[in-house]
Coordinates of N, CA and C in Angstrom, one line a residue:
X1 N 120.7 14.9 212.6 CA 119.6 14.1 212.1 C 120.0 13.3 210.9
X2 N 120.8 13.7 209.8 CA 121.2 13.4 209.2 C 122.8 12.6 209.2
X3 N 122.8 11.3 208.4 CA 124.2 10.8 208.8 C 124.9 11.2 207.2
X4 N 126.1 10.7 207.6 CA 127.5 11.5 206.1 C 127.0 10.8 204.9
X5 N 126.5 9.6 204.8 CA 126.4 8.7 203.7 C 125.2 9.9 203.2
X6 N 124.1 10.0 203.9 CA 122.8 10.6 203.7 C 123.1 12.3 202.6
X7 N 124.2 12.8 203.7 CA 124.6 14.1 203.7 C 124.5 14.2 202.0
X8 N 126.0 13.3 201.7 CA 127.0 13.4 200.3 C 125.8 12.5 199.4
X9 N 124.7 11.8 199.8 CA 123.9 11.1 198.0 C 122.9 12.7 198.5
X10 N 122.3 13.3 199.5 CA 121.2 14.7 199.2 C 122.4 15.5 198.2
X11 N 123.7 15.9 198.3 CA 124.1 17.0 197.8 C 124.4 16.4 196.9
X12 N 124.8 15.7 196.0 CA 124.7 14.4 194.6 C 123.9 15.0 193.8
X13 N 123.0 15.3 194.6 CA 122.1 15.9 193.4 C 121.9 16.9 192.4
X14 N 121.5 17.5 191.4 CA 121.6 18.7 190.7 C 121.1 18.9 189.7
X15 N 120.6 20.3 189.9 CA 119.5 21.0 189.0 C 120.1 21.9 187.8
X16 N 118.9 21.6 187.1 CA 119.4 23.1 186.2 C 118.6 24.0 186.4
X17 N 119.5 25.2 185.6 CA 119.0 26.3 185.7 C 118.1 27.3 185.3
X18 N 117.4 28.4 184.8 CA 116.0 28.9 183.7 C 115.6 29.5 184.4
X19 N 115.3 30.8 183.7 CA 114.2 31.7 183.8 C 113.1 32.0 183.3
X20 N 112.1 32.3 183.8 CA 110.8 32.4 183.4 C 110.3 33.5 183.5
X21 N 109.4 34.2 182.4 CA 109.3 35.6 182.1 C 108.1 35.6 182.3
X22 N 107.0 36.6 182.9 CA 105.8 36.8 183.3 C 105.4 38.1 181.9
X23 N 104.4 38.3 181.1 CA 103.8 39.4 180.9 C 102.7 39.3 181.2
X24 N 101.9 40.3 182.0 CA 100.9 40.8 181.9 C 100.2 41.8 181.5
X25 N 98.9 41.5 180.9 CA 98.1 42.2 180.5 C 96.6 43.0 181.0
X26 N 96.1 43.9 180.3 CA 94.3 44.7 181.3 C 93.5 43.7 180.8
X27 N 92.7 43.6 181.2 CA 91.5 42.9 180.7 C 90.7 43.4 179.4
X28 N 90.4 42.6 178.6 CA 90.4 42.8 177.6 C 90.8 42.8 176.4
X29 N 92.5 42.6 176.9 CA 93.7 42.6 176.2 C 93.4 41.0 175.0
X30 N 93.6 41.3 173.7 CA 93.5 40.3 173.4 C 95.0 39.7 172.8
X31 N 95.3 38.3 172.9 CA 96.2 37.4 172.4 C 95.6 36.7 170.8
X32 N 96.7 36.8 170.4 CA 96.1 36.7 169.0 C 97.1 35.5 168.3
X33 N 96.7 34.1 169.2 CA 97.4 33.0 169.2 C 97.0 32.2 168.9
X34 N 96.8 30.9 167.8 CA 95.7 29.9 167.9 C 96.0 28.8 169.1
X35 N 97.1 29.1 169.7 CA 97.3 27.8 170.9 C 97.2 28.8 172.5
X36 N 97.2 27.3 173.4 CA 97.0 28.1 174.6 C 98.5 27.9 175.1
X37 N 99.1 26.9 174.8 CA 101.0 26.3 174.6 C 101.8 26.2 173.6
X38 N 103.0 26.4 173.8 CA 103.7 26.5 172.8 C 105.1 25.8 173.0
X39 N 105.8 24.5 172.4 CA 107.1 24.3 172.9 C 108.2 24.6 171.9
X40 N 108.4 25.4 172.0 CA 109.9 25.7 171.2 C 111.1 25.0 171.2
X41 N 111.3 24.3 169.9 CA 112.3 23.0 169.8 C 113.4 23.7 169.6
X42 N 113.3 24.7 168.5 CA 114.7 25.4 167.8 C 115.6 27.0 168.1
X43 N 114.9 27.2 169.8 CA 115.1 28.2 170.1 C 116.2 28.4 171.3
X44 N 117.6 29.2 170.7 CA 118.5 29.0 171.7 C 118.3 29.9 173.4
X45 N 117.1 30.5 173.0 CA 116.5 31.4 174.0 C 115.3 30.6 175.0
X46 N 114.3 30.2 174.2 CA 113.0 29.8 174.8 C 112.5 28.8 174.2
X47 N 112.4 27.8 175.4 CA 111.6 26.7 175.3 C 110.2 26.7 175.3
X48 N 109.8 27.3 176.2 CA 107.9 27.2 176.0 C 107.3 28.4 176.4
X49 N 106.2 28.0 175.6 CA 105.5 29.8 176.0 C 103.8 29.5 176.3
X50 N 103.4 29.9 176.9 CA 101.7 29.8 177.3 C 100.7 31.1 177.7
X51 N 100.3 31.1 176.9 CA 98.9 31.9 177.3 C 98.5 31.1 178.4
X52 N 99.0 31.9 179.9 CA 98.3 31.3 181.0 C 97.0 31.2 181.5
X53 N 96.5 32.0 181.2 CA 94.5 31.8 181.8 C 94.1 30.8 180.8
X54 N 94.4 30.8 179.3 CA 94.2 30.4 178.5 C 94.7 29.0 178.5
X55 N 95.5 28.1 178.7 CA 96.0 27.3 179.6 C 95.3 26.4 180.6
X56 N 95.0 27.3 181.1 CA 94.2 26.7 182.5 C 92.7 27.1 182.2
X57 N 92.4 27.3 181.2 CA 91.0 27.5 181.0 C 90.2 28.2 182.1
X58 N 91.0 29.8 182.2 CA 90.1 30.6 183.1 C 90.0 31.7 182.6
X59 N 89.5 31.5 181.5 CA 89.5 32.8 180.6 C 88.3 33.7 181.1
X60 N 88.8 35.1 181.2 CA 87.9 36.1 181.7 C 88.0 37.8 181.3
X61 N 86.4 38.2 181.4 CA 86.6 39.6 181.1 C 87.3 40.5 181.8
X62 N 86.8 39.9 183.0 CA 87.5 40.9 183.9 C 88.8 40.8 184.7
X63 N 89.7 39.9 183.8 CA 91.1 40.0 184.6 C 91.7 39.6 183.2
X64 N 92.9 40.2 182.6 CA 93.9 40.3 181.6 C 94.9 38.9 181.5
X65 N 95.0 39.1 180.2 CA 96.1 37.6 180.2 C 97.2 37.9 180.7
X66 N 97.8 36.5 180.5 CA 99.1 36.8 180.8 C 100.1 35.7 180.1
X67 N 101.2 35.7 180.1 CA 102.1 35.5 178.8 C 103.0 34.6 179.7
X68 N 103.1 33.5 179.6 CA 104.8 32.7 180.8 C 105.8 31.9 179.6
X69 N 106.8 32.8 180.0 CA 108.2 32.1 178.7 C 109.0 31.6 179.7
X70 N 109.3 30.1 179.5 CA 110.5 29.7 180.0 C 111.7 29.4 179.4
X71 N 113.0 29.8 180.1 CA 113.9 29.8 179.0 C 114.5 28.3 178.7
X72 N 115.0 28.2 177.8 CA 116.3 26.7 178.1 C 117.1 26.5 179.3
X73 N 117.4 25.0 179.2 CA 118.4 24.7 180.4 C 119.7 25.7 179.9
X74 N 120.2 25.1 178.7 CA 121.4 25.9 178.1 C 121.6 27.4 178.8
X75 N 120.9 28.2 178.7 CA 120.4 29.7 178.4 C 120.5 29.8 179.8
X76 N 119.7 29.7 180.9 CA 119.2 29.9 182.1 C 120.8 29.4 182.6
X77 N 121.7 28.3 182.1 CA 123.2 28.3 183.1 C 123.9 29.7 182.3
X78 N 123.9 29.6 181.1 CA 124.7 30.7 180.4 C 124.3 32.1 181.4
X79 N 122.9 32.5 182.0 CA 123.0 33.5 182.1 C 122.8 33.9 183.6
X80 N 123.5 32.9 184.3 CA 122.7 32.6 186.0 C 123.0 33.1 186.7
X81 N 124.3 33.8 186.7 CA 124.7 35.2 187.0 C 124.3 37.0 186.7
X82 N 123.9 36.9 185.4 CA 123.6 37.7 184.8 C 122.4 38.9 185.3
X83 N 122.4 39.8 185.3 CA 121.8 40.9 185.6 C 120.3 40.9 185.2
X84 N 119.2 40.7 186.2 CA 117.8 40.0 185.5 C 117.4 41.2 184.1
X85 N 117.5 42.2 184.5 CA 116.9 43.5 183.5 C 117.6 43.3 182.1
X86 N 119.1 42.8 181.9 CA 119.6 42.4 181.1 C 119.1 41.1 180.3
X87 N 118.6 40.3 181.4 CA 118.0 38.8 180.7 C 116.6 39.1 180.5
X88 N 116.2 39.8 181.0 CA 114.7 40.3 180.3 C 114.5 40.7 178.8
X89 N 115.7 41.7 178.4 CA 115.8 42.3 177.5 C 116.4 41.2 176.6
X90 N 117.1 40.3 176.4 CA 117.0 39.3 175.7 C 116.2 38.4 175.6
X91 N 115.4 38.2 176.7 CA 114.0 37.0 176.3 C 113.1 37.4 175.6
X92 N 112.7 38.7 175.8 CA 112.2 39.6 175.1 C 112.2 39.6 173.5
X93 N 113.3 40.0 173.1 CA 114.1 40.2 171.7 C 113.9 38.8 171.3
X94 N 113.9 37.6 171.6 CA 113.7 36.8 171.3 C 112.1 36.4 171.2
X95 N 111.2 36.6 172.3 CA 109.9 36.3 172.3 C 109.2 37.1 171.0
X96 N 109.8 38.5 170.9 CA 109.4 38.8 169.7 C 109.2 38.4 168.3
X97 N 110.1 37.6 168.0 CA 110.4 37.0 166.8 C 109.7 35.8 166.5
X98 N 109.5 35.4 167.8 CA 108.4 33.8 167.8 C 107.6 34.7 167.7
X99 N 106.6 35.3 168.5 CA 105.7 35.9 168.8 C 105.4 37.0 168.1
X100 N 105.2 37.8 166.7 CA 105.9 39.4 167.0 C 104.4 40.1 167.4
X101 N 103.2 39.4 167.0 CA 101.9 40.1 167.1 C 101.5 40.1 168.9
X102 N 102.3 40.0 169.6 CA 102.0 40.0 171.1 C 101.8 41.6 171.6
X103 N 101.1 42.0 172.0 CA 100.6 43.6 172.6 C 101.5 43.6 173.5
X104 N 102.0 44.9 173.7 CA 103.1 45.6 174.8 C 101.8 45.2 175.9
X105 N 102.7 44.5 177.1 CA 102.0 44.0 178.3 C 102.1 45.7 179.4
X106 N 101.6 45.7 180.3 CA 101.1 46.5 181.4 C 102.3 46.4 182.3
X107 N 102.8 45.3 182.7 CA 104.0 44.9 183.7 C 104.6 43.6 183.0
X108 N 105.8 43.6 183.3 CA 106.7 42.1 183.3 C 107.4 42.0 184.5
X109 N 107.6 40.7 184.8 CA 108.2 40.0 186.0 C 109.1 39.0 185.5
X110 N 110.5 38.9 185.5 CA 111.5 38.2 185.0 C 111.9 37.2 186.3
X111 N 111.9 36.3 186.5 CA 112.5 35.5 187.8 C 113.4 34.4 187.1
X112 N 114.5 34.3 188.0 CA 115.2 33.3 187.8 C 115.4 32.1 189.0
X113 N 115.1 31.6 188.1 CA 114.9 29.8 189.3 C 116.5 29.2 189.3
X114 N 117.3 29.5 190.3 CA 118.6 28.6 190.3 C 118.6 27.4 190.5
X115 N 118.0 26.7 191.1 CA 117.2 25.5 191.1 C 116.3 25.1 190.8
X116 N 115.9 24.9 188.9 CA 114.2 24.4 187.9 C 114.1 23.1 188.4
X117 N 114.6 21.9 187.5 CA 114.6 21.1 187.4 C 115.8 19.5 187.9
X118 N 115.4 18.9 188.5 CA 116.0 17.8 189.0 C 117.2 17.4 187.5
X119 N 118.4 17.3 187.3 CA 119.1 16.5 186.2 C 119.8 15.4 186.8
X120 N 119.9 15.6 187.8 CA 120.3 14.2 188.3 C 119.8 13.9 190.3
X121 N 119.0 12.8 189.9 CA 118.5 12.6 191.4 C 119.5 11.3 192.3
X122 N 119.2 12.1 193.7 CA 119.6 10.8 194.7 C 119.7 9.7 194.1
X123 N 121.0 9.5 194.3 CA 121.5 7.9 193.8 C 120.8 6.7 194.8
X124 N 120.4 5.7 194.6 CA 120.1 4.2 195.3 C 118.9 5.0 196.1
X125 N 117.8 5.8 196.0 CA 116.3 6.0 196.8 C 115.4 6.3 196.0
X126 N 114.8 5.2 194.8 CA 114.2 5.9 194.2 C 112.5 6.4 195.1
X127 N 112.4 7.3 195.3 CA 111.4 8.1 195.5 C 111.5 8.8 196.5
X128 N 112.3 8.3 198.1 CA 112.3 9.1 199.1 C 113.5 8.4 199.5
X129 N 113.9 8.9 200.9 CA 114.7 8.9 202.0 C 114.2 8.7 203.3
X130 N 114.8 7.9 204.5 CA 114.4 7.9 205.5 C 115.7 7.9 206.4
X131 N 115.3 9.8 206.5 CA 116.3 10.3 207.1 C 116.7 10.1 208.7
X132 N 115.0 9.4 209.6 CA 114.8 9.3 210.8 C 113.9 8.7 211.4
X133 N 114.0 7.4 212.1 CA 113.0 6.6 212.6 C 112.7 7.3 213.9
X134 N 113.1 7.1 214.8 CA 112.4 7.9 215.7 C 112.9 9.1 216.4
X135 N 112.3 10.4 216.6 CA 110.5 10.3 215.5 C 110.8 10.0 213.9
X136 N 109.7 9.7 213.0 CA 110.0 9.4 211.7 C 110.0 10.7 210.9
X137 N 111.3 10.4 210.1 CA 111.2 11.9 209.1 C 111.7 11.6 207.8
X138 N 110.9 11.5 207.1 CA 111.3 10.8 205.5 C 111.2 12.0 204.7
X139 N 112.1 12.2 203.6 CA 111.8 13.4 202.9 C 111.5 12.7 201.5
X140 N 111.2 13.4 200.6 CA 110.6 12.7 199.2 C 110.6 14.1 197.8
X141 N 110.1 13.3 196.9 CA 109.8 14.8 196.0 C 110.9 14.7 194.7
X142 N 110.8 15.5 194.0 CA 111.3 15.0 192.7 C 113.0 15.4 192.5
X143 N 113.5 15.2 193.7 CA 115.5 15.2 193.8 C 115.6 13.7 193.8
X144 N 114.4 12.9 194.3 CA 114.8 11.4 194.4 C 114.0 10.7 193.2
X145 N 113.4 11.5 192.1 CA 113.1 11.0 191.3 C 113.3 11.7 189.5
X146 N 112.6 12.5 189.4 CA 112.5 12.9 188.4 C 111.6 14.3 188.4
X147 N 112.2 15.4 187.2 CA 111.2 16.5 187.8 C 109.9 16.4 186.2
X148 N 108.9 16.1 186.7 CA 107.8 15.7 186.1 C 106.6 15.4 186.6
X149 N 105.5 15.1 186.4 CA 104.1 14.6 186.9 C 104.4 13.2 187.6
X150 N 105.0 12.4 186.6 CA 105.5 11.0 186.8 C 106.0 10.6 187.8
X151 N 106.7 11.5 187.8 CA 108.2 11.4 188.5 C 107.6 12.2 190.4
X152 N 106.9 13.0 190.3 CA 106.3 13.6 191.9 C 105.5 11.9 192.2
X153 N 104.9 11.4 191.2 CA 103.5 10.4 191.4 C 103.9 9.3 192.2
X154 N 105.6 9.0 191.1 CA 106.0 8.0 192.0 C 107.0 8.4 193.4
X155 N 107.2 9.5 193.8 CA 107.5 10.0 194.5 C 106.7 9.9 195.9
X156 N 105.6 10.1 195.5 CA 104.7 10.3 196.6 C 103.7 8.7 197.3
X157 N 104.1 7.8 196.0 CA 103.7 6.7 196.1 C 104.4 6.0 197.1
X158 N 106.0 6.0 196.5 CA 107.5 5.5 197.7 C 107.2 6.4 198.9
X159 N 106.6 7.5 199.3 CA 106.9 7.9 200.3 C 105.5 7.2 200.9
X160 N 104.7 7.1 200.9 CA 103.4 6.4 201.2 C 103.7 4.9 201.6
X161 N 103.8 4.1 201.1 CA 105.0 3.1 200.9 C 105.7 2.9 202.5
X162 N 106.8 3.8 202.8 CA 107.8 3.6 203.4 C 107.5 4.2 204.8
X163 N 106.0 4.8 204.9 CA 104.9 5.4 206.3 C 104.4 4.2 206.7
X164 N 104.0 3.3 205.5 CA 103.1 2.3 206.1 C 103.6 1.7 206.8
X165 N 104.8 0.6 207.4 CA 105.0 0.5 208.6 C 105.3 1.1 209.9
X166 N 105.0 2.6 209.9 CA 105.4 2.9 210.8 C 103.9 3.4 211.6
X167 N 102.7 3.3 210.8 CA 101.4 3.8 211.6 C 101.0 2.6 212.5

């Protein structure tokens, strides 16, 4: 379906790497933050931290907060191999220090995303691909653009775009 030129600009592409740390909390639990976000400029560990209900404005009695740390690009290639239980325990050690008045959570969930964020997209397509006229199969999304709000928007724009002649 796909021809060589197609093949070698899709694999062109490349992500970085990051992990993202879940705490959760019981209901009731209180955070004792004046923000609902946080972006850490000077931290060789973590980039941003959110009070997620609090975030999304769904604050509630009956379901507990919850805490999302994402690490740096830096950090997440440094440790992309690395043993999750081991990178917990350093995100950790670190969230502490930003954070130290945070309540021992109920569970944590450490995931690592080998693929976060777009650092370099498809060369010469800005927004999509058209992998296949007939039948039509265009692919789109933020490898041909940028990984951002912006960057999906006009992604989804070019792909809308490049349907219209074919309805």
């Amino acid at each position: 379906v796909i021809n060589e030129s197609q093949k070698q600009q899709l694999e062109s592409v490349s992500y970085s790497s990051r992990y993202a740390l879940g705490l959760f909390y019981e209901a009731g639990t209180g955070i004792a933050v004046p923000w609902a976000a946080r972006y850490i400029a000077d931290n060789p560990c973590i980039r941003f931290i959110s009070i997620d209900n609090k975030k999304r404005n769904i604050e509630s009695p009956e379901v507990g907060p919850s805490v999302v740390v994402h690490t740096t690009v830096t950090f997440g290639s440094e440790h992309l191999d690395s043993e999750p239980a081991e990178v917990q325990q350093v995100i950790l050690s670190h969230l502490q220090r930003i954070v130290p008045s945070l309540p021992e959570p109920t569970s944590i969930k450490c995931q690592r995303w080998r693929y976060s964020q777009v650092t370099r997209a498809v060369p010469n397509c800005p927004g999509q691909m058209i992998l296949h006229t007939q039948p039509l199969l265009i692919c789109g999304g933020d490898g041909f653009t940028r990984s951002n709000f912006d960057g999906c928007i006009e992604s989804a724009m070019s792909l809308a775009e490049a349907v219209k002649p074919h309805l």
